Short mmCIF file of C-alpha atoms in Angstrom, two decimals:
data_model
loop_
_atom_site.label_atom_id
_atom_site.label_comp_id
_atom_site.label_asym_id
_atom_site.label_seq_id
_atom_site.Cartn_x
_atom_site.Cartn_y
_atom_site.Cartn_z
CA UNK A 16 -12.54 -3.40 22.59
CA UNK A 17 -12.96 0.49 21.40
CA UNK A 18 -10.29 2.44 21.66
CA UNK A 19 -10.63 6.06 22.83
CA UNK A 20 -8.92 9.50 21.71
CA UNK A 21 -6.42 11.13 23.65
CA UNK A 22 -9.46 13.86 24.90
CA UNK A 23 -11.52 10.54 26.13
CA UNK A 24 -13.71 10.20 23.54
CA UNK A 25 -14.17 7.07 21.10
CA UNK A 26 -11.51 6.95 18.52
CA UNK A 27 -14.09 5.66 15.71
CA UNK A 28 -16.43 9.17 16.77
CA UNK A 29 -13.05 10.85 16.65
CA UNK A 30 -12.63 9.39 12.87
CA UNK A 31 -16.17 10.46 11.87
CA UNK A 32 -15.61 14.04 13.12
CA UNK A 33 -12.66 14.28 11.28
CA UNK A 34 -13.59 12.70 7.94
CA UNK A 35 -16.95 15.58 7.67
CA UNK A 36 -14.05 18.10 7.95
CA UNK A 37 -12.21 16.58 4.93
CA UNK A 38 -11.88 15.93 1.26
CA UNK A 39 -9.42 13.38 0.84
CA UNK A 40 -8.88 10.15 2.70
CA UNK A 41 -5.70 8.17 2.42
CA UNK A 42 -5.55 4.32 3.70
CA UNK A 43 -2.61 1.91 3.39
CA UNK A 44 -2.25 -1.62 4.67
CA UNK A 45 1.19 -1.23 6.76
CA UNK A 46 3.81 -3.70 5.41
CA UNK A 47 6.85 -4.87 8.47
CA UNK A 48 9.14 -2.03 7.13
CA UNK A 49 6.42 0.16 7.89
CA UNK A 50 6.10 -0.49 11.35
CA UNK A 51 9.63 -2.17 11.83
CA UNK A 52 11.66 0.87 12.96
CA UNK A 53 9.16 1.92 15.82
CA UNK A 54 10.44 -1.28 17.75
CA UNK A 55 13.96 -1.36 16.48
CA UNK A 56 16.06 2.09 16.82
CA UNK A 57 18.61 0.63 14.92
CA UNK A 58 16.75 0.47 11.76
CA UNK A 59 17.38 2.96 8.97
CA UNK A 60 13.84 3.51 7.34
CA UNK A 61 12.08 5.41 10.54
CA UNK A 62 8.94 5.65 8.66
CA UNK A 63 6.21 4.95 6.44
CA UNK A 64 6.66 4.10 2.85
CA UNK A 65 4.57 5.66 0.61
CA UNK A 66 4.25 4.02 -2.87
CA UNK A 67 4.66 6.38 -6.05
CA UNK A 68 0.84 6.80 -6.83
CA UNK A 69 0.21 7.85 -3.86
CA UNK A 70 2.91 10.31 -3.87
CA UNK A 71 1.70 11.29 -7.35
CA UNK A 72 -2.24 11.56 -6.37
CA UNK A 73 -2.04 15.57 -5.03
CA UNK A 74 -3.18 14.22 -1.35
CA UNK A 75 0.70 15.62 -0.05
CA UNK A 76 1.38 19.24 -0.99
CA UNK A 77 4.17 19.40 -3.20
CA UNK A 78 7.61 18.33 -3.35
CA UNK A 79 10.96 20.48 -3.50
CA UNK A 80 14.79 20.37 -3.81
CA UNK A 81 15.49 22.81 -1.06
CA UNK A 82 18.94 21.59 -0.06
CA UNK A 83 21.40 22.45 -3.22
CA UNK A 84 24.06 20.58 -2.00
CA UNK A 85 21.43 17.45 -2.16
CA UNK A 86 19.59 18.42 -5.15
CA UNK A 87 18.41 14.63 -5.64
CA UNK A 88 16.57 15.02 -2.58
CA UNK A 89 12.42 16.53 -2.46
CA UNK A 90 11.20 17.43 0.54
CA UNK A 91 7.59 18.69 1.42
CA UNK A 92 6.62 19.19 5.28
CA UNK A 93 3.43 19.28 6.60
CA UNK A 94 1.57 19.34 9.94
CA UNK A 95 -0.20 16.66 11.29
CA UNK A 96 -2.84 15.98 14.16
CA UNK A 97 -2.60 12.73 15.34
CA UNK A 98 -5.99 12.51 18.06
CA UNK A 99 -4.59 9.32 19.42
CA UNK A 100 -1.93 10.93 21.28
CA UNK A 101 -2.95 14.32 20.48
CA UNK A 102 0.22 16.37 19.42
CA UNK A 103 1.09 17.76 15.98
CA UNK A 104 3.85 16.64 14.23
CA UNK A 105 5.95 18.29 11.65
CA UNK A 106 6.48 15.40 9.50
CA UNK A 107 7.87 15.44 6.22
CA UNK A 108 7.58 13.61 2.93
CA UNK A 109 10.83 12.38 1.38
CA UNK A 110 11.41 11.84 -1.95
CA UNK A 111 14.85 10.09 -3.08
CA UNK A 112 14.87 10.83 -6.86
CA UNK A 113 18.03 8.97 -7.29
CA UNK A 114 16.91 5.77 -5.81
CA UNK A 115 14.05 5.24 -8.08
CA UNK A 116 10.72 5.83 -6.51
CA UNK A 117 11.85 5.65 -3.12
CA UNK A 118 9.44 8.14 -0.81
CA UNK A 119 8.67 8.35 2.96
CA UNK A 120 6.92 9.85 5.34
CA UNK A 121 9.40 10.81 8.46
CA UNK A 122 9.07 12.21 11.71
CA UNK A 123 5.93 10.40 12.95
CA UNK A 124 4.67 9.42 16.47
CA UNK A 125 6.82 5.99 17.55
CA UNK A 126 4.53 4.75 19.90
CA UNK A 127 1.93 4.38 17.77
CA UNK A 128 3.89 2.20 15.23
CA UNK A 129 4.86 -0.36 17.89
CA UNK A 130 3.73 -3.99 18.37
CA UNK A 131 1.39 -3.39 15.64
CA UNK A 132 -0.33 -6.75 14.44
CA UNK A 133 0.22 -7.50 11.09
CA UNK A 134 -1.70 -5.60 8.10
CA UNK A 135 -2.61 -2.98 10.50
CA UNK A 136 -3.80 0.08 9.04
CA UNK A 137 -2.88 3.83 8.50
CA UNK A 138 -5.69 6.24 7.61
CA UNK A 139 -4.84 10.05 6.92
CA UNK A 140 -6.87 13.18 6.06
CA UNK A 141 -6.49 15.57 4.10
CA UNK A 142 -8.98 18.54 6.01
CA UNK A 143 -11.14 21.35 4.12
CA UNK A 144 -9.98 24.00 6.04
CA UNK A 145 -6.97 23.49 8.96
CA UNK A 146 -6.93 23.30 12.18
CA UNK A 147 -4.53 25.85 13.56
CA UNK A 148 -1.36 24.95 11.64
CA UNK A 149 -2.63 21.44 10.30
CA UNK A 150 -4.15 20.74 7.34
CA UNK A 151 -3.51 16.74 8.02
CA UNK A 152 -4.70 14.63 10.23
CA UNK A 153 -3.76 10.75 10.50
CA UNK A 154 -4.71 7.65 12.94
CA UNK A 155 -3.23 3.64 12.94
CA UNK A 156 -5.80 1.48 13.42
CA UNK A 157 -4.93 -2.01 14.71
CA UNK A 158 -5.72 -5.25 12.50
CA UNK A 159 -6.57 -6.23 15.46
CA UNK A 160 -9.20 -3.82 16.87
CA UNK A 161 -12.77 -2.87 16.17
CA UNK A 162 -11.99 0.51 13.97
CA UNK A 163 -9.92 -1.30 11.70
CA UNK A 164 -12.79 -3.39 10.52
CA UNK A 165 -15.40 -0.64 10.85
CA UNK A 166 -12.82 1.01 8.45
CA UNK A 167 -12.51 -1.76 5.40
CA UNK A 168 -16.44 -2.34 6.12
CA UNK A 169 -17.38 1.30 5.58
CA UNK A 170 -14.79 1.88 2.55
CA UNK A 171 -15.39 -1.98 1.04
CA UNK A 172 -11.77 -2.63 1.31
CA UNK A 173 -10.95 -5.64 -0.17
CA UNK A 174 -9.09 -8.81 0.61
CA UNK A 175 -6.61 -7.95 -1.94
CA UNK A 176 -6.23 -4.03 -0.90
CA UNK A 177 -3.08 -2.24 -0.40
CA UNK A 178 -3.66 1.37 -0.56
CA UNK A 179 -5.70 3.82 -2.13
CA UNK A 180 -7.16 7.41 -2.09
CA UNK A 181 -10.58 7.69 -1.20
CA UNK A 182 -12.89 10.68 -1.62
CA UNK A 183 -14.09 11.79 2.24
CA UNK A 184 -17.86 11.23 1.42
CA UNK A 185 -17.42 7.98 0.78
CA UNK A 186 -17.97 7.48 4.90
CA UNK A 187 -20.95 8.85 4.48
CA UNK A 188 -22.00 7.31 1.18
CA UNK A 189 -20.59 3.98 1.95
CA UNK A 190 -22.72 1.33 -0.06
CA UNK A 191 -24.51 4.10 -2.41
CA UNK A 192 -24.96 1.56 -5.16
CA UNK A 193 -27.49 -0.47 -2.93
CA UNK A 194 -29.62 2.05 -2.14
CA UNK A 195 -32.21 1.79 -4.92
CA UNK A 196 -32.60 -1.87 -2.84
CA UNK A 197 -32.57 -0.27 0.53
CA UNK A 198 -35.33 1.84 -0.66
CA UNK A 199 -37.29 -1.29 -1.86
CA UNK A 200 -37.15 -3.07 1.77
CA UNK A 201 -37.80 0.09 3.22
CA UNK A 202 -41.34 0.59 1.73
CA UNK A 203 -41.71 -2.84 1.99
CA UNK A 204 -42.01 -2.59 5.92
CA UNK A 205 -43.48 0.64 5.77
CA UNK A 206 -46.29 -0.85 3.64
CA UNK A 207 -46.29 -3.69 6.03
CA UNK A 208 -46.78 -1.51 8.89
CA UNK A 209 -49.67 0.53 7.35
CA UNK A 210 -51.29 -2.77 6.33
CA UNK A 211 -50.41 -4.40 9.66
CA UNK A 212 -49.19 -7.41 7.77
CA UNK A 213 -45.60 -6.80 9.81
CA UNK A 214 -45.82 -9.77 11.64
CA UNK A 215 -46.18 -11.72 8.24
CA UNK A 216 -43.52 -10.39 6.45
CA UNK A 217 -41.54 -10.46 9.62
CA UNK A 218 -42.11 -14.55 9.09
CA UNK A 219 -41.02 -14.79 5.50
CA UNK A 220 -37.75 -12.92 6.16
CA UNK A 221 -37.09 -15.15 9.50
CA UNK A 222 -34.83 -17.84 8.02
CA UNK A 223 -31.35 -17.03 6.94
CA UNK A 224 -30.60 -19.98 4.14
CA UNK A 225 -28.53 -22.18 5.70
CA UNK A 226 -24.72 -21.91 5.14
CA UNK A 227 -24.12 -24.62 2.49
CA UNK A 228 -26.57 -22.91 0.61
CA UNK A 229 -25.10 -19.42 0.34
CA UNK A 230 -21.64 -20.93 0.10
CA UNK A 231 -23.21 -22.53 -3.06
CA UNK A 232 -24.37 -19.07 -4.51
CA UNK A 233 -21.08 -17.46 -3.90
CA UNK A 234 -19.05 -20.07 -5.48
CA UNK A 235 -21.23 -20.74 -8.42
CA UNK A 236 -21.13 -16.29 -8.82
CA UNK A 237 -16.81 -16.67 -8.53
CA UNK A 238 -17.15 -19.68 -11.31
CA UNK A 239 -19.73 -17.51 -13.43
CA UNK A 240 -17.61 -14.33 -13.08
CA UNK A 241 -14.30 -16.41 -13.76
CA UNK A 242 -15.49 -18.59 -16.44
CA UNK A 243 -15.25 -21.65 -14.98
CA UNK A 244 -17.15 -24.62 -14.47
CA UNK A 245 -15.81 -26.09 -11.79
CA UNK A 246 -13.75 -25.11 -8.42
CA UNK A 247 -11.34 -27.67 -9.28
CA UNK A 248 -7.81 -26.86 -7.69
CA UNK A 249 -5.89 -28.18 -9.90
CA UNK A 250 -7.09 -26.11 -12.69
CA UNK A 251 -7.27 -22.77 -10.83
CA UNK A 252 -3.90 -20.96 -10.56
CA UNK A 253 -4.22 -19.52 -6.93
CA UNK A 254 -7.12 -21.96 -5.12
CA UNK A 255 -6.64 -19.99 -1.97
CA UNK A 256 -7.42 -16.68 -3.10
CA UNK A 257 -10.25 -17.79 -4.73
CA UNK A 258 -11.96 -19.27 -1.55
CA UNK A 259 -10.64 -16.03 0.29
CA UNK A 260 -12.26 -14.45 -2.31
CA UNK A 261 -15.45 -16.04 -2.18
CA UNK A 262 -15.79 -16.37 1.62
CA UNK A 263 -14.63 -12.97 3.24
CA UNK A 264 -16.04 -10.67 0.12
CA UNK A 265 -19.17 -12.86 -1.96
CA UNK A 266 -19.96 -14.84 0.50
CA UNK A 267 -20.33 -12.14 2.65
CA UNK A 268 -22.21 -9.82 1.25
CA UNK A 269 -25.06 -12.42 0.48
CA UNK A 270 -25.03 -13.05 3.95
CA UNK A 271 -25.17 -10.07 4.92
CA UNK A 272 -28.30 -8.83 2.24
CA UNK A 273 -30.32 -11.61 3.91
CA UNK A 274 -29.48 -10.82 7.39
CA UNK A 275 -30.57 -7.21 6.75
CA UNK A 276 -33.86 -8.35 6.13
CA UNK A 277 -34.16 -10.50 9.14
CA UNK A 278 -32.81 -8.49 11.56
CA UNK A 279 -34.28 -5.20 10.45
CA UNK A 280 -37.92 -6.73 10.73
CA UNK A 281 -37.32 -8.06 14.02
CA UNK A 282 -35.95 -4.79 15.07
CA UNK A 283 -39.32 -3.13 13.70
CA UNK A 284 -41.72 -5.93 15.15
CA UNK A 285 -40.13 -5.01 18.66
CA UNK A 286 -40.42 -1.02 18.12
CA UNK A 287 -43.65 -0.87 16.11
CA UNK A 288 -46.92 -0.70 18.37
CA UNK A 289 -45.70 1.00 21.19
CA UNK A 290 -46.69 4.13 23.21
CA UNK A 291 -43.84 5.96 22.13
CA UNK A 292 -40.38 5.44 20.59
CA UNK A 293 -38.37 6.59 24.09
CA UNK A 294 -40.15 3.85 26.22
CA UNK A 295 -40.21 1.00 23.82
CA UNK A 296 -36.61 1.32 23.16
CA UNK A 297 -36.02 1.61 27.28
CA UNK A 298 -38.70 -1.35 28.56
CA UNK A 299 -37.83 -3.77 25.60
CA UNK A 300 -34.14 -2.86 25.39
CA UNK A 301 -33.32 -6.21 26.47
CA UNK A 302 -35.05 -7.67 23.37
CA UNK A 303 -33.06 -5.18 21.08
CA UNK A 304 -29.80 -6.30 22.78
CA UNK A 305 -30.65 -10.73 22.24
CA UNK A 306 -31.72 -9.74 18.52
CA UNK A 307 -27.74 -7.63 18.21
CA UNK A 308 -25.94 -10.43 20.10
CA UNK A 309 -27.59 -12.94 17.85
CA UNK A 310 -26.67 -11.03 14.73
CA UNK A 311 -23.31 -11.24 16.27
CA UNK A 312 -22.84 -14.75 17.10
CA UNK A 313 -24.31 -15.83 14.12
CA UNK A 314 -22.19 -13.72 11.96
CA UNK A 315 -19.01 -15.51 13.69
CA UNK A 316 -20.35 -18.50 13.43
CA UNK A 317 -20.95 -18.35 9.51
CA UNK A 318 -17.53 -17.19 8.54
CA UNK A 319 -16.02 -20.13 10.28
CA UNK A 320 -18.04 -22.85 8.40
CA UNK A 321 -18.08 -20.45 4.83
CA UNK A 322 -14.31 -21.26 4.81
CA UNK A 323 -14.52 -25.13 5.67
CA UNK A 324 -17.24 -25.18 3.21
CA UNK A 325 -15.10 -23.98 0.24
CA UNK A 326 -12.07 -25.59 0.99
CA UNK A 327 -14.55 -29.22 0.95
CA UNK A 328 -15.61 -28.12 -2.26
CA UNK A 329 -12.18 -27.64 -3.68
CA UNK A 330 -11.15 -31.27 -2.25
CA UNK A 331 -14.15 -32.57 -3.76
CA UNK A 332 -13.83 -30.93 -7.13
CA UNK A 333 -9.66 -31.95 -7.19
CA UNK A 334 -10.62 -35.89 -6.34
CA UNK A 335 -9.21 -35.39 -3.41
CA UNK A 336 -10.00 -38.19 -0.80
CA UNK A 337 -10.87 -36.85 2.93
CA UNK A 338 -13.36 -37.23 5.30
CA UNK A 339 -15.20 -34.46 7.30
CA UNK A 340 -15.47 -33.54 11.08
CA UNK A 341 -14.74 -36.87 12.22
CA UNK A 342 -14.04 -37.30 15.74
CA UNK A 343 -11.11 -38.67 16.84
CA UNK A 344 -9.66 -38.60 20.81
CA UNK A 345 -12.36 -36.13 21.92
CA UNK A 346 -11.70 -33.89 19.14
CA UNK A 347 -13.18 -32.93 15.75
CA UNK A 348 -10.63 -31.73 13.00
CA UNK A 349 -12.00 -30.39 9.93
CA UNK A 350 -10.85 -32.61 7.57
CA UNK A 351 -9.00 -35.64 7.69
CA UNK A 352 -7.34 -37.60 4.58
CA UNK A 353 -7.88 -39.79 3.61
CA UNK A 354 -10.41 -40.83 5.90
CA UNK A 355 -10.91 -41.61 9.89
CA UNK A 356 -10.16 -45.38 9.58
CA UNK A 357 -6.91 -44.93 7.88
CA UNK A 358 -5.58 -42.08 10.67
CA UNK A 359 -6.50 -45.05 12.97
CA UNK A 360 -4.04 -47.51 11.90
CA UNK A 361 -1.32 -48.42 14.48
CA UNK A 362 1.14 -49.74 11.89
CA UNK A 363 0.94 -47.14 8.39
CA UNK A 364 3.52 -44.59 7.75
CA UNK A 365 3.60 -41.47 9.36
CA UNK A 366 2.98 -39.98 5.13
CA UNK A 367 -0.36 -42.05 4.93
CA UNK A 368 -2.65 -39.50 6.46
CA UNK A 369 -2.89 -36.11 7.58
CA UNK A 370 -5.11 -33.33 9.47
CA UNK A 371 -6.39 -29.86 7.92
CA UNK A 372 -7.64 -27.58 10.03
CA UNK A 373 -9.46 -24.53 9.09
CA UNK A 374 -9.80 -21.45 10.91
CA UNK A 375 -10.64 -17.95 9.92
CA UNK A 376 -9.09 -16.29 12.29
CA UNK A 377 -6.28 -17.95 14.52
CA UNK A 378 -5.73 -15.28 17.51
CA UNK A 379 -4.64 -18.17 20.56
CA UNK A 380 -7.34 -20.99 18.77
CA UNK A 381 -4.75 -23.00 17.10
CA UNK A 382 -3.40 -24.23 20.19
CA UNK A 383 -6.55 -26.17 20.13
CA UNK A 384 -5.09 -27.96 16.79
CA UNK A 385 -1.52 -28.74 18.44
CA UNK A 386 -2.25 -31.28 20.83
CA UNK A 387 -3.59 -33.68 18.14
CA UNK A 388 -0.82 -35.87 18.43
CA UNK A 389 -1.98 -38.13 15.67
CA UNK A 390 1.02 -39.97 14.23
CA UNK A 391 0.42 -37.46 11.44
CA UNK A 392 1.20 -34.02 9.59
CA UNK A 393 -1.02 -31.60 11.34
CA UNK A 394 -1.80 -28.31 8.57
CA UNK A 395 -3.44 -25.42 9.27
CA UNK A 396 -5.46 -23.44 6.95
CA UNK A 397 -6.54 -19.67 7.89
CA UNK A 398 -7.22 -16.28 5.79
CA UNK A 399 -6.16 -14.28 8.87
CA UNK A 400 -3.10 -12.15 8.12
CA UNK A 401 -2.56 -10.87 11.33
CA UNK A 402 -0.58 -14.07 12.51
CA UNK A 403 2.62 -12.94 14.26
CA UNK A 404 6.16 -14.16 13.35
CA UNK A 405 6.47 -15.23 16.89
CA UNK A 406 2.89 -17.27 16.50
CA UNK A 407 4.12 -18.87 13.00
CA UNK A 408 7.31 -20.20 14.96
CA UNK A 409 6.17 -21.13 17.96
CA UNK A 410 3.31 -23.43 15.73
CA UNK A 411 5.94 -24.67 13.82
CA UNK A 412 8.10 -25.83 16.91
CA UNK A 413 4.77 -27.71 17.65
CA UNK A 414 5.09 -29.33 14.19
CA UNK A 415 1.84 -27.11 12.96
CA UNK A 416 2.46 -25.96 9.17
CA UNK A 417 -0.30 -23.02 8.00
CA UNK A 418 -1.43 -23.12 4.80
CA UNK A 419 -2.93 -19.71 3.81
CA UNK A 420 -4.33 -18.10 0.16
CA UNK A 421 -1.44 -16.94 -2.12
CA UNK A 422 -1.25 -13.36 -2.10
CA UNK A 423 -1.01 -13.65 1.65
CA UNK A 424 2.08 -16.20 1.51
CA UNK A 425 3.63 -13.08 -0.77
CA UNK A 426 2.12 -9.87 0.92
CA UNK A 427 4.78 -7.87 2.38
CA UNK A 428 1.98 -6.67 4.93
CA UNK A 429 1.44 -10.65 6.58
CA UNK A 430 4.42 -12.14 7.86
CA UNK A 431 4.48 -15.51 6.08
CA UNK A 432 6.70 -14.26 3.43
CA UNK A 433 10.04 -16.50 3.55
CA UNK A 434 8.54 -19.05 6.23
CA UNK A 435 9.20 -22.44 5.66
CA UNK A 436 6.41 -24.00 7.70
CA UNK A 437 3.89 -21.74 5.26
CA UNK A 438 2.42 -22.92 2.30
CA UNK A 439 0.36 -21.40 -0.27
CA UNK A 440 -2.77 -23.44 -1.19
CA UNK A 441 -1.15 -23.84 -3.92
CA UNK A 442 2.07 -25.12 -2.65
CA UNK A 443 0.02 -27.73 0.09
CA UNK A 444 -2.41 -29.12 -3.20
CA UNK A 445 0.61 -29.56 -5.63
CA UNK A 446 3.76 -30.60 -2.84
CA UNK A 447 1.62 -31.86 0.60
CA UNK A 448 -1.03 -34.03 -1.31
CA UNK A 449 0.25 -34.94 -5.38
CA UNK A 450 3.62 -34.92 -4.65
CA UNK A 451 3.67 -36.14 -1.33
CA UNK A 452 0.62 -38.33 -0.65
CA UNK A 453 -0.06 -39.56 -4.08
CA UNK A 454 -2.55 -42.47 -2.97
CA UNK A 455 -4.85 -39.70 -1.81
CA UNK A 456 -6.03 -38.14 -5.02
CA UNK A 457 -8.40 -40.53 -7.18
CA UNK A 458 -6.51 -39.31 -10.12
CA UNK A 459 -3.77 -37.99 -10.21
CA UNK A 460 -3.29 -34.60 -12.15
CA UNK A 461 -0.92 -33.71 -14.67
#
């Protein structure tokens, strides 16, 4: 759900206004100390770390010693609009020379740090010319709500992204190095409309390959790019950033190229013809909206079977013996190893088998994985880092352990960090399956 401004409007309209009026841009993936002292007064850090290049980039005016008794101490205030609330703070930026490279950003609106979900985002400005006494503006964005990922899709922000200065046009220039291609379709319909061959090309763009297919692609352009020949986990260092990698950033974007092309030309065969633009878009409106919910659904649906496509390839490539959506008590797990018949057996040990799930995103879904009561280890697997701490323990009470890409298990930002019922891909290959489980690798790796 959109969130709105404090004057009523939409935030993400709020954002655009703002980022025309600026230069700079400033985004940082909010670690737990970050957002910790909002809900606990008793904390010492009551603010936002900010990490020495970003101190160090010119976005904050300057530092200075102003106390003499604290000379050790830089300070630099500066006012700041927050539209979410809309007040102006006088916040300052604190630099602690004698504890290293220790700076924060103090004096900043509590409510809007609390009951954040993890790897939230802050996004500051840095405006042209001020407004009244600001020159600074700044918003948090929820992991969990729409802005946040209009934000990392308009500024490409990475799976591996922690913070970074931005120029402001890059809102407005976001994906410049594909335009030369965007150019390409675009005379392609507009040739296809003079010609009235629309319907035709409409037809060749129609089918989306199927997801196996682009999976494929994107793997085989992470091998290529990596130098490897196969997706073999036992050979790659960190197997679960890799298929994070591939599926939420290569993947992706292929998906996404060939879905431009689809959608676009089903937009156009809708629009082109008619009397005029105004009533086209209002009598056929409901056709726009089934072609946009499509796009939707479809989108959700692919980045749910990208991941369980990648992590079968990694099985396959490592030897590994499993078996694939097999249905078992009225449900379907994603993978179970070794196989269906051996999960079956009334008399095996409990170490014999086991279930991996895969989900994306877990939000309440997982609760679907816990009532497998299958005699069995029940693991998890998800790229979401928005899990809470209360989430992780409550699936652990259930006797659910995640298993999530590497730089996740380590980020200060997630909250798996120090949790014993999360492994690293890395960890559930090398301790859940060779050291564990043995019997269910063909060979066993060295």
């Amino acid at each position: 759900m959109a969130e709105e401004a404090a004057d009523g409007s939409p935030l993400w309209w709020k954002i655009q206004a703002l980022v025309n009026d600026s230069d700079q841009l400033l985004v940082k993936k909010l670690s737990r100390n970050d957002t910790s002292w909002a809900d606990d007064r008793g904390m010492h850090q009551a603010g936002l770390y900010i990490p020495t290049e970003l101190r160090q980039s010119g976005f904050f005016p300057p530092l200075e010693a102003t106390n003499s008794e604290k000379p050790h101490i830089f300070v630099a205030g500066l006012d700041v609009l927050w539209p979410q609330t809309g007040e102006v703070t006088r916040s300052n930026l604190r630099h602690y020379s004698n504890k290293g490279a220790e700076t924060h950003l103090t004096r900043l609106p509590r409510p809007l740090f609390r009951e954040l979900t993890p790897a939230s985002l802050f996004l500051a400005g840095r405006l042209v010319r001020p407004v009244g006494s600001c020159r600074w503006w700044a918003v948090i964005l929820d992991s969990a709500g729409e802005e946040a990922e209009l934000l990392e899709t308009v500024l490409d922000l990475g799976v591996d992204f922690h913070h970074a200065i931005f120029a402001a046009d890059r809102f407005a220039a976001a994906h410049r190095a594909d335009q030369d291609e965007l150019e390409r379709l675009i005379e392609q319909f507009r040739s296809a409309i003079r010609n009235g061959t629309l319907h035709e090309l409409a037809a060749t763009y129609s089918l989306i390959p199927d997801p196996a297919t682009i999976a494929t692609q994107a793997r085989n352009e992470w091998l290529q790019a990596n130098g490897r020949e196969s997706f073999d986990p036992w050979q790659i260092s960190t197997p679960g950033d890799a298929i994070m990698k591939i599926s939420r950033e290569i993947e992706y974007q292929l998906y996404r190229a060939h879905e431009l092309k689809r959608r676009a030309s089903e937009l156009l065969t809708i629009l082109v013809g008619g009397a005029d633009l105004a009533s086209t878009v209002v009598r056929r409106y409901p056709d726009i909206d089934a072609v946009l919910l499509s796009a939707s659904q479809q989108r959700k649906t692919r980045a749910g079977r990208s991941f369980e496509h990648h992590i079968a390839a990694a099985l396959t490539a490592g030897n590994v013996r499993f078996q694939e959506q097999a249905v078992t008590g009225g449900r379907r797990p994603d993978f179970v190893l070794p196989d269906l018949a051996t999960l079956r057996q009334k008399k095996r040990e409990r170490s014999a088998a086991l279930v991996l799930a895969a989900k994306t995103t877990l939000r309440e879904r997982w609760k679907q994985v816990s009532s497998e009561q299958l005699n069995c280890d029940v693991y998890l697997a998800t790229v979401d880092d928005r899990v809470t701490a209360a989430s992780i323990r409550e699936m652990a009470g259930l006797g659910i352990r995640l298993v999530v890409p590497e730089m996740l298990k380590n980020s200060d930002e997630a909250f798996y960090k120090g949790q014993e019922s999360v492994l690293s891909f890395r960890e559930f290959f090398d301790r859940a399956i060779r050291d564990e489980r043995p019997a269910l690798v063909e060979q066993i790796p060295r």
